[in-house]
mmCIF file of C-alpha atoms in Angstrom:
data_model
loop_
_atom_site.group_PDB
_atom_site.id
_atom_site.type_symbol
_atom_site.label_atom_id
_atom_site.label_comp_id
_atom_site.label_asym_id
_atom_site.label_seq_id
_atom_site.Cartn_x
_atom_site.Cartn_y
_atom_site.Cartn_z
ATOM 1 C CA UNK A 1 2.335 9.631 23.240
ATOM 2 C CA UNK A 2 3.628 11.646 20.286
ATOM 3 C CA UNK A 3 6.312 10.189 18.050
ATOM 4 C CA UNK A 4 8.686 11.925 15.674
ATOM 5 C CA UNK A 5 8.237 11.800 11.919
ATOM 6 C CA UNK A 6 11.319 9.581 11.640
ATOM 7 C CA UNK A 7 10.022 7.149 14.268
ATOM 8 C CA UNK A 8 6.667 6.916 12.484
ATOM 9 C CA UNK A 9 8.389 6.282 9.151
ATOM 10 C CA UNK A 10 10.435 3.460 10.683
ATOM 11 C CA UNK A 11 7.359 1.826 12.199
ATOM 12 C CA UNK A 12 5.434 2.127 8.943
ATOM 13 C CA UNK A 13 8.338 0.620 7.023
ATOM 14 C CA UNK A 14 8.711 -2.293 9.454
ATOM 15 C CA UNK A 15 4.988 -2.960 9.033
ATOM 16 C CA UNK A 16 5.359 -2.862 5.248
ATOM 17 C CA UNK A 17 8.371 -5.209 5.172
ATOM 18 C CA UNK A 18 7.179 -7.695 7.793
ATOM 19 C CA UNK A 19 7.318 -11.267 6.551
ATOM 20 C CA UNK A 20 5.457 -14.310 7.853
ATOM 21 C CA UNK A 21 7.265 -14.315 11.205
ATOM 22 C CA UNK A 22 7.091 -10.520 11.424
ATOM 23 C CA UNK A 23 10.857 -10.013 11.415
ATOM 24 C CA UNK A 24 12.599 -7.346 9.336
ATOM 25 C CA UNK A 25 16.382 -7.225 8.996
ATOM 26 C CA UNK A 26 18.480 -4.119 9.613
ATOM 27 C CA UNK A 27 19.807 -4.252 6.059
ATOM 28 C CA UNK A 28 16.286 -4.433 4.604
ATOM 29 C CA UNK A 29 15.300 -1.347 6.608
ATOM 30 C CA UNK A 30 18.425 0.525 5.531
ATOM 31 C CA UNK A 31 17.778 -0.281 1.870
ATOM 32 C CA UNK A 32 14.074 0.649 2.003
ATOM 33 C CA UNK A 33 14.730 3.913 3.854
ATOM 34 C CA UNK A 34 17.862 4.718 1.843
ATOM 35 C CA UNK A 35 19.993 5.194 4.942
ATOM 36 C CA UNK A 36 23.031 3.636 6.599
ATOM 37 C CA UNK A 37 22.786 0.444 8.718
ATOM 38 C CA UNK A 38 24.416 2.332 11.612
ATOM 39 C CA UNK A 39 21.575 4.886 11.554
ATOM 40 C CA UNK A 40 19.052 2.051 11.532
ATOM 41 C CA UNK A 41 20.740 0.451 14.548
ATOM 42 C CA UNK A 42 20.519 3.725 16.481
ATOM 43 C CA UNK A 43 16.807 4.086 15.731
ATOM 44 C CA UNK A 44 16.127 0.452 16.624
ATOM 45 C CA UNK A 45 17.560 1.122 20.081
ATOM 46 C CA UNK A 46 15.257 4.122 20.519
ATOM 47 C CA UNK A 47 12.172 2.237 19.353
ATOM 48 C CA UNK A 48 13.069 -0.704 21.580
ATOM 49 C CA UNK A 49 13.349 1.582 24.623
ATOM 50 C CA UNK A 50 9.870 2.941 23.846
ATOM 51 C CA UNK A 51 8.485 -0.611 23.634
ATOM 52 C CA UNK A 52 7.446 -0.140 20.018
ATOM 53 C CA UNK A 53 9.487 -3.037 18.627
ATOM 54 C CA UNK A 54 10.979 -6.374 19.615
ATOM 55 C CA UNK A 55 14.611 -6.819 18.608
ATOM 56 C CA UNK A 56 16.141 -10.251 18.063
ATOM 57 C CA UNK A 57 19.900 -10.118 17.591
ATOM 58 C CA UNK A 58 21.074 -11.323 14.166
ATOM 59 C CA UNK A 59 17.453 -11.923 13.128
ATOM 60 C CA UNK A 60 15.745 -8.552 12.970
ATOM 61 C CA UNK A 61 12.911 -6.547 14.460
ATOM 62 C CA UNK A 62 9.159 -6.904 14.762
ATOM 63 C CA UNK A 63 6.460 -4.547 15.975
ATOM 64 C CA UNK A 64 4.933 -4.713 19.425
ATOM 65 C CA UNK A 65 1.172 -4.310 19.725
ATOM 66 C CA UNK A 66 1.632 -0.572 20.347
ATOM 67 C CA UNK A 67 4.124 -0.227 17.493
ATOM 68 C CA UNK A 68 1.743 -1.984 15.141
ATOM 69 C CA UNK A 69 -1.090 0.372 16.117
ATOM 70 C CA UNK A 70 1.089 3.459 15.611
ATOM 71 C CA UNK A 71 2.104 2.197 12.152
ATOM 72 C CA UNK A 72 -1.508 1.519 11.163
ATOM 73 C CA UNK A 73 -2.626 4.967 12.316
ATOM 74 C CA UNK A 74 0.028 6.568 10.108
ATOM 75 C CA UNK A 75 -1.106 4.381 7.214
ATOM 76 C CA UNK A 76 -4.725 5.379 7.959
ATOM 77 C CA UNK A 77 -3.874 9.074 7.676
ATOM 78 C CA UNK A 78 -1.848 8.523 4.511
ATOM 79 C CA UNK A 79 -4.666 6.697 2.743
ATOM 80 C CA UNK A 80 -7.378 9.114 3.873
ATOM 81 C CA UNK A 81 -5.339 12.021 2.537
ATOM 82 C CA UNK A 82 -4.909 10.189 -0.771
ATOM 83 C CA UNK A 83 -8.697 9.865 -1.032
ATOM 84 C CA UNK A 84 -9.081 13.572 -0.262
ATOM 85 C CA UNK A 85 -6.476 14.587 -2.834
ATOM 86 C CA UNK A 86 -8.042 12.479 -5.599
ATOM 87 C CA UNK A 87 -11.738 12.969 -4.855
ATOM 88 C CA UNK A 88 -11.796 16.567 -3.645
ATOM 89 C CA UNK A 89 -8.713 18.241 -5.155
ATOM 90 C CA UNK A 90 -8.796 16.212 -8.386
ATOM 91 C CA UNK A 91 -5.214 14.941 -8.258
ATOM 92 C CA UNK A 92 -4.450 11.909 -10.402
ATOM 93 C CA UNK A 93 -3.743 8.684 -8.509
ATOM 94 C CA UNK A 94 -0.095 8.815 -9.613
ATOM 95 C CA UNK A 95 0.395 12.258 -8.010
ATOM 96 C CA UNK A 96 -0.769 11.739 -4.449
ATOM 97 C CA UNK A 97 1.763 9.478 -2.728
ATOM 98 C CA UNK A 98 4.468 12.043 -2.027
ATOM 99 C CA UNK A 99 1.969 14.674 -0.847
ATOM 100 C CA UNK A 100 0.286 12.142 1.454
ATOM 101 C CA UNK A 101 3.739 11.228 2.825
ATOM 102 C CA UNK A 102 3.906 14.761 4.212
ATOM 103 C CA UNK A 103 0.308 14.958 5.440
ATOM 104 C CA UNK A 104 0.369 11.569 7.220
ATOM 105 C CA UNK A 105 2.360 13.034 10.126
ATOM 106 C CA UNK A 106 -0.302 15.552 11.195
ATOM 107 C CA UNK A 107 -0.978 14.900 14.885
ATOM 108 C CA UNK A 108 -4.578 16.109 15.315
ATOM 109 C CA UNK A 109 -6.806 13.079 15.932
ATOM 110 C CA UNK A 110 -9.901 15.277 15.719
ATOM 111 C CA UNK A 111 -8.889 16.522 12.299
ATOM 112 C CA UNK A 112 -8.456 12.993 10.958
ATOM 113 C CA UNK A 113 -11.843 11.983 12.403
ATOM 114 C CA UNK A 114 -13.436 14.974 10.659
ATOM 115 C CA UNK A 115 -11.602 14.129 7.426
ATOM 116 C CA UNK A 116 -12.878 10.550 7.565
ATOM 117 C CA UNK A 117 -16.439 11.786 8.106
ATOM 118 C CA UNK A 118 -16.130 14.412 5.362
ATOM 119 C CA UNK A 119 -15.051 11.734 2.882
ATOM 120 C CA UNK A 120 -17.945 9.437 3.842
ATOM 121 C CA UNK A 121 -15.863 6.906 5.797
ATOM 122 C CA UNK A 122 -14.107 5.328 2.779
ATOM 123 C CA UNK A 123 -12.836 1.774 3.176
ATOM 124 C CA UNK A 124 -10.235 1.942 0.399
ATOM 125 C CA UNK A 125 -7.796 4.500 -0.978
ATOM 126 C CA UNK A 126 -7.494 5.370 -4.712
ATOM 127 C CA UNK A 127 -5.064 2.464 -5.231
ATOM 128 C CA UNK A 128 -7.444 -0.047 -3.653
ATOM 129 C CA UNK A 129 -5.553 -0.349 -0.356
ATOM 130 C CA UNK A 130 -7.770 -0.795 2.735
ATOM 131 C CA UNK A 131 -8.006 2.142 5.149
ATOM 132 C CA UNK A 132 -7.582 1.124 8.819
ATOM 133 C CA UNK A 133 -9.898 2.649 11.410
ATOM 134 C CA UNK A 134 -8.587 4.381 14.543
ATOM 135 C CA UNK A 135 -8.167 0.968 16.207
ATOM 136 C CA UNK A 136 -6.157 -0.468 13.325
ATOM 137 C CA UNK A 137 -8.982 -2.634 11.989
ATOM 138 C CA UNK A 138 -9.646 -2.728 8.264
ATOM 139 C CA UNK A 139 -11.686 -4.521 5.635
ATOM 140 C CA UNK A 140 -9.747 -7.390 4.072
ATOM 141 C CA UNK A 141 -10.159 -8.441 0.459
ATOM 142 C CA UNK A 142 -8.794 -11.848 -0.539
ATOM 143 C CA UNK A 143 -7.256 -10.888 -3.868
ATOM 144 C CA UNK A 144 -4.692 -12.589 -6.077
ATOM 145 C CA UNK A 145 -2.083 -11.245 -8.467
ATOM 146 C CA UNK A 146 -3.280 -11.082 -12.052
ATOM 147 C CA UNK A 147 -0.150 -13.051 -12.945
ATOM 148 C CA UNK A 148 -1.595 -15.965 -10.923
ATOM 149 C CA UNK A 149 -4.950 -15.871 -12.733
ATOM 150 C CA UNK A 150 -6.237 -18.511 -15.111
ATOM 151 C CA UNK A 151 -6.752 -18.224 -18.840
ATOM 152 C CA UNK A 152 -10.283 -17.421 -20.075
ATOM 153 C CA UNK A 153 -11.410 -16.207 -16.640
ATOM 154 C CA UNK A 154 -12.576 -12.683 -15.932
ATOM 155 C CA UNK A 155 -11.241 -10.656 -13.038
ATOM 156 C CA UNK A 156 -12.011 -7.323 -11.382
ATOM 157 C CA UNK A 157 -9.130 -5.031 -10.426
ATOM 158 C CA UNK A 158 -9.375 -4.219 -6.703
ATOM 159 C CA UNK A 159 -5.917 -2.786 -5.985
ATOM 160 C CA UNK A 160 -2.363 -2.231 -7.182
ATOM 161 C CA UNK A 161 0.598 -2.865 -4.903
ATOM 162 C CA UNK A 162 3.013 -0.451 -6.575
ATOM 163 C CA UNK A 163 2.516 3.287 -6.054
ATOM 164 C CA UNK A 164 5.360 4.277 -8.393
ATOM 165 C CA UNK A 165 4.131 7.186 -10.520
ATOM 166 C CA UNK A 166 5.437 5.760 -13.801
ATOM 167 C CA UNK A 167 3.653 2.447 -13.151
ATOM 168 C CA UNK A 168 0.346 4.194 -12.403
ATOM 169 C CA UNK A 169 0.669 6.350 -15.520
ATOM 170 C CA UNK A 170 1.321 3.167 -17.532
ATOM 171 C CA UNK A 171 -1.918 1.678 -16.192
ATOM 172 C CA UNK A 172 -3.818 4.867 -17.036
ATOM 173 C CA UNK A 173 -2.523 4.731 -20.600
ATOM 174 C CA UNK A 174 -3.537 1.064 -20.826
ATOM 175 C CA UNK A 175 -7.009 1.821 -19.483
ATOM 176 C CA UNK A 176 -6.521 -0.298 -16.363
ATOM 177 C CA UNK A 177 -7.886 1.199 -13.154
ATOM 178 C CA UNK A 178 -9.628 0.122 -9.964
ATOM 179 C CA UNK A 179 -12.852 -1.644 -10.938
ATOM 180 C CA UNK A 180 -11.716 -2.523 -14.465
ATOM 181 C CA UNK A 181 -12.657 -5.991 -15.727
ATOM 182 C CA UNK A 182 -9.802 -8.017 -17.195
ATOM 183 C CA UNK A 183 -10.030 -11.300 -19.060
ATOM 184 C CA UNK A 184 -6.892 -13.336 -19.657
ATOM 185 C CA UNK A 185 -6.922 -14.276 -23.343
ATOM 186 C CA UNK A 186 -3.474 -15.808 -23.604
ATOM 187 C CA UNK A 187 -0.565 -16.640 -21.291
ATOM 188 C CA UNK A 188 2.788 -16.434 -23.092
ATOM 189 C CA UNK A 189 4.951 -19.328 -21.921
ATOM 190 C CA UNK A 190 8.248 -17.743 -22.951
ATOM 191 C CA UNK A 191 8.236 -14.769 -20.571
ATOM 192 C CA UNK A 192 4.999 -15.007 -18.599
ATOM 193 C CA UNK A 193 3.436 -12.007 -20.313
ATOM 194 C CA UNK A 194 -0.345 -11.911 -20.665
ATOM 195 C CA UNK A 195 -2.693 -10.906 -23.422
ATOM 196 C CA UNK A 196 -5.728 -9.429 -21.702
ATOM 197 C CA UNK A 197 -9.102 -7.995 -22.704
ATOM 198 C CA UNK A 198 -9.919 -4.782 -20.838
ATOM 199 C CA UNK A 199 -13.590 -4.093 -20.039
ATOM 200 C CA UNK A 200 -14.610 -6.400 -22.904
ATOM 201 C CA UNK A 201 -13.361 -3.812 -25.405
ATOM 202 C CA UNK A 202 -9.612 -3.508 -25.944
ATOM 203 C CA UNK A 203 -6.975 -6.226 -25.929
ATOM 204 C CA UNK A 204 -3.433 -5.519 -24.764
ATOM 205 C CA UNK A 205 -0.231 -7.408 -24.043
ATOM 206 C CA UNK A 206 1.226 -6.720 -20.588
ATOM 207 C CA UNK A 207 4.429 -8.040 -19.050
ATOM 208 C CA UNK A 208 4.601 -10.543 -16.212
ATOM 209 C CA UNK A 209 6.116 -7.798 -14.039
ATOM 210 C CA UNK A 210 3.111 -5.534 -14.589
ATOM 211 C CA UNK A 211 0.656 -8.393 -13.978
ATOM 212 C CA UNK A 212 2.362 -9.152 -10.654
ATOM 213 C CA UNK A 213 1.434 -5.709 -9.323
ATOM 214 C CA UNK A 214 -2.249 -5.800 -10.317
ATOM 215 C CA UNK A 215 -4.455 -7.351 -7.615
ATOM 216 C CA UNK A 216 -7.753 -8.870 -8.676
ATOM 217 C CA UNK A 217 -10.725 -10.934 -7.580
ATOM 218 C CA UNK A 218 -12.625 -13.269 -9.869
ATOM 219 C CA UNK A 219 -15.520 -11.527 -11.585
ATOM 220 C CA UNK A 220 -18.872 -13.243 -11.174
ATOM 221 C CA UNK A 221 -20.449 -11.532 -14.152
#
């Protein structure tokens, strides 16, 4: 079944905002999508009729199995297009999100299969996010936030969880990208900022807010 661009965006957003019990409030959806709660309520009714969501009055919505799969397929297309834009068209990683937002709604399954093959079946997008397969399965990496790391340990950057262009440009300027090795030299008690060593070369002070959006695994080197 084909779904409208708006329906796909709602499903993707519900997936993104889902908490531990999978429920997302109407107000949270309205805020994330920059729309009115009344518009959200109308769309919830439509998605409920199509069996794409479960709606619990006064509590929120969650995705059905089909809704979850639709959301993951949209995310799959988005992330594959980001890989294409960076690797083949030489976009910077801070430039691709908005373009991929448009391309993710292409309906041709065959085209996406060919794109995946052309790119060599990548498992991660340029921001380190896992790329689901056609069945919604994806490789999981058990990362932590850099802000939760320990002093004197070395970590490898595997992803960032903020695609804001200004944030990504900040990381570029700091020399922090996917695969970079970071060592926590000092943890500033006053504001949670970190002094880090980047690739065993340059030291830099970063804020707690920045460190919260950098996802890492412990480096074994």
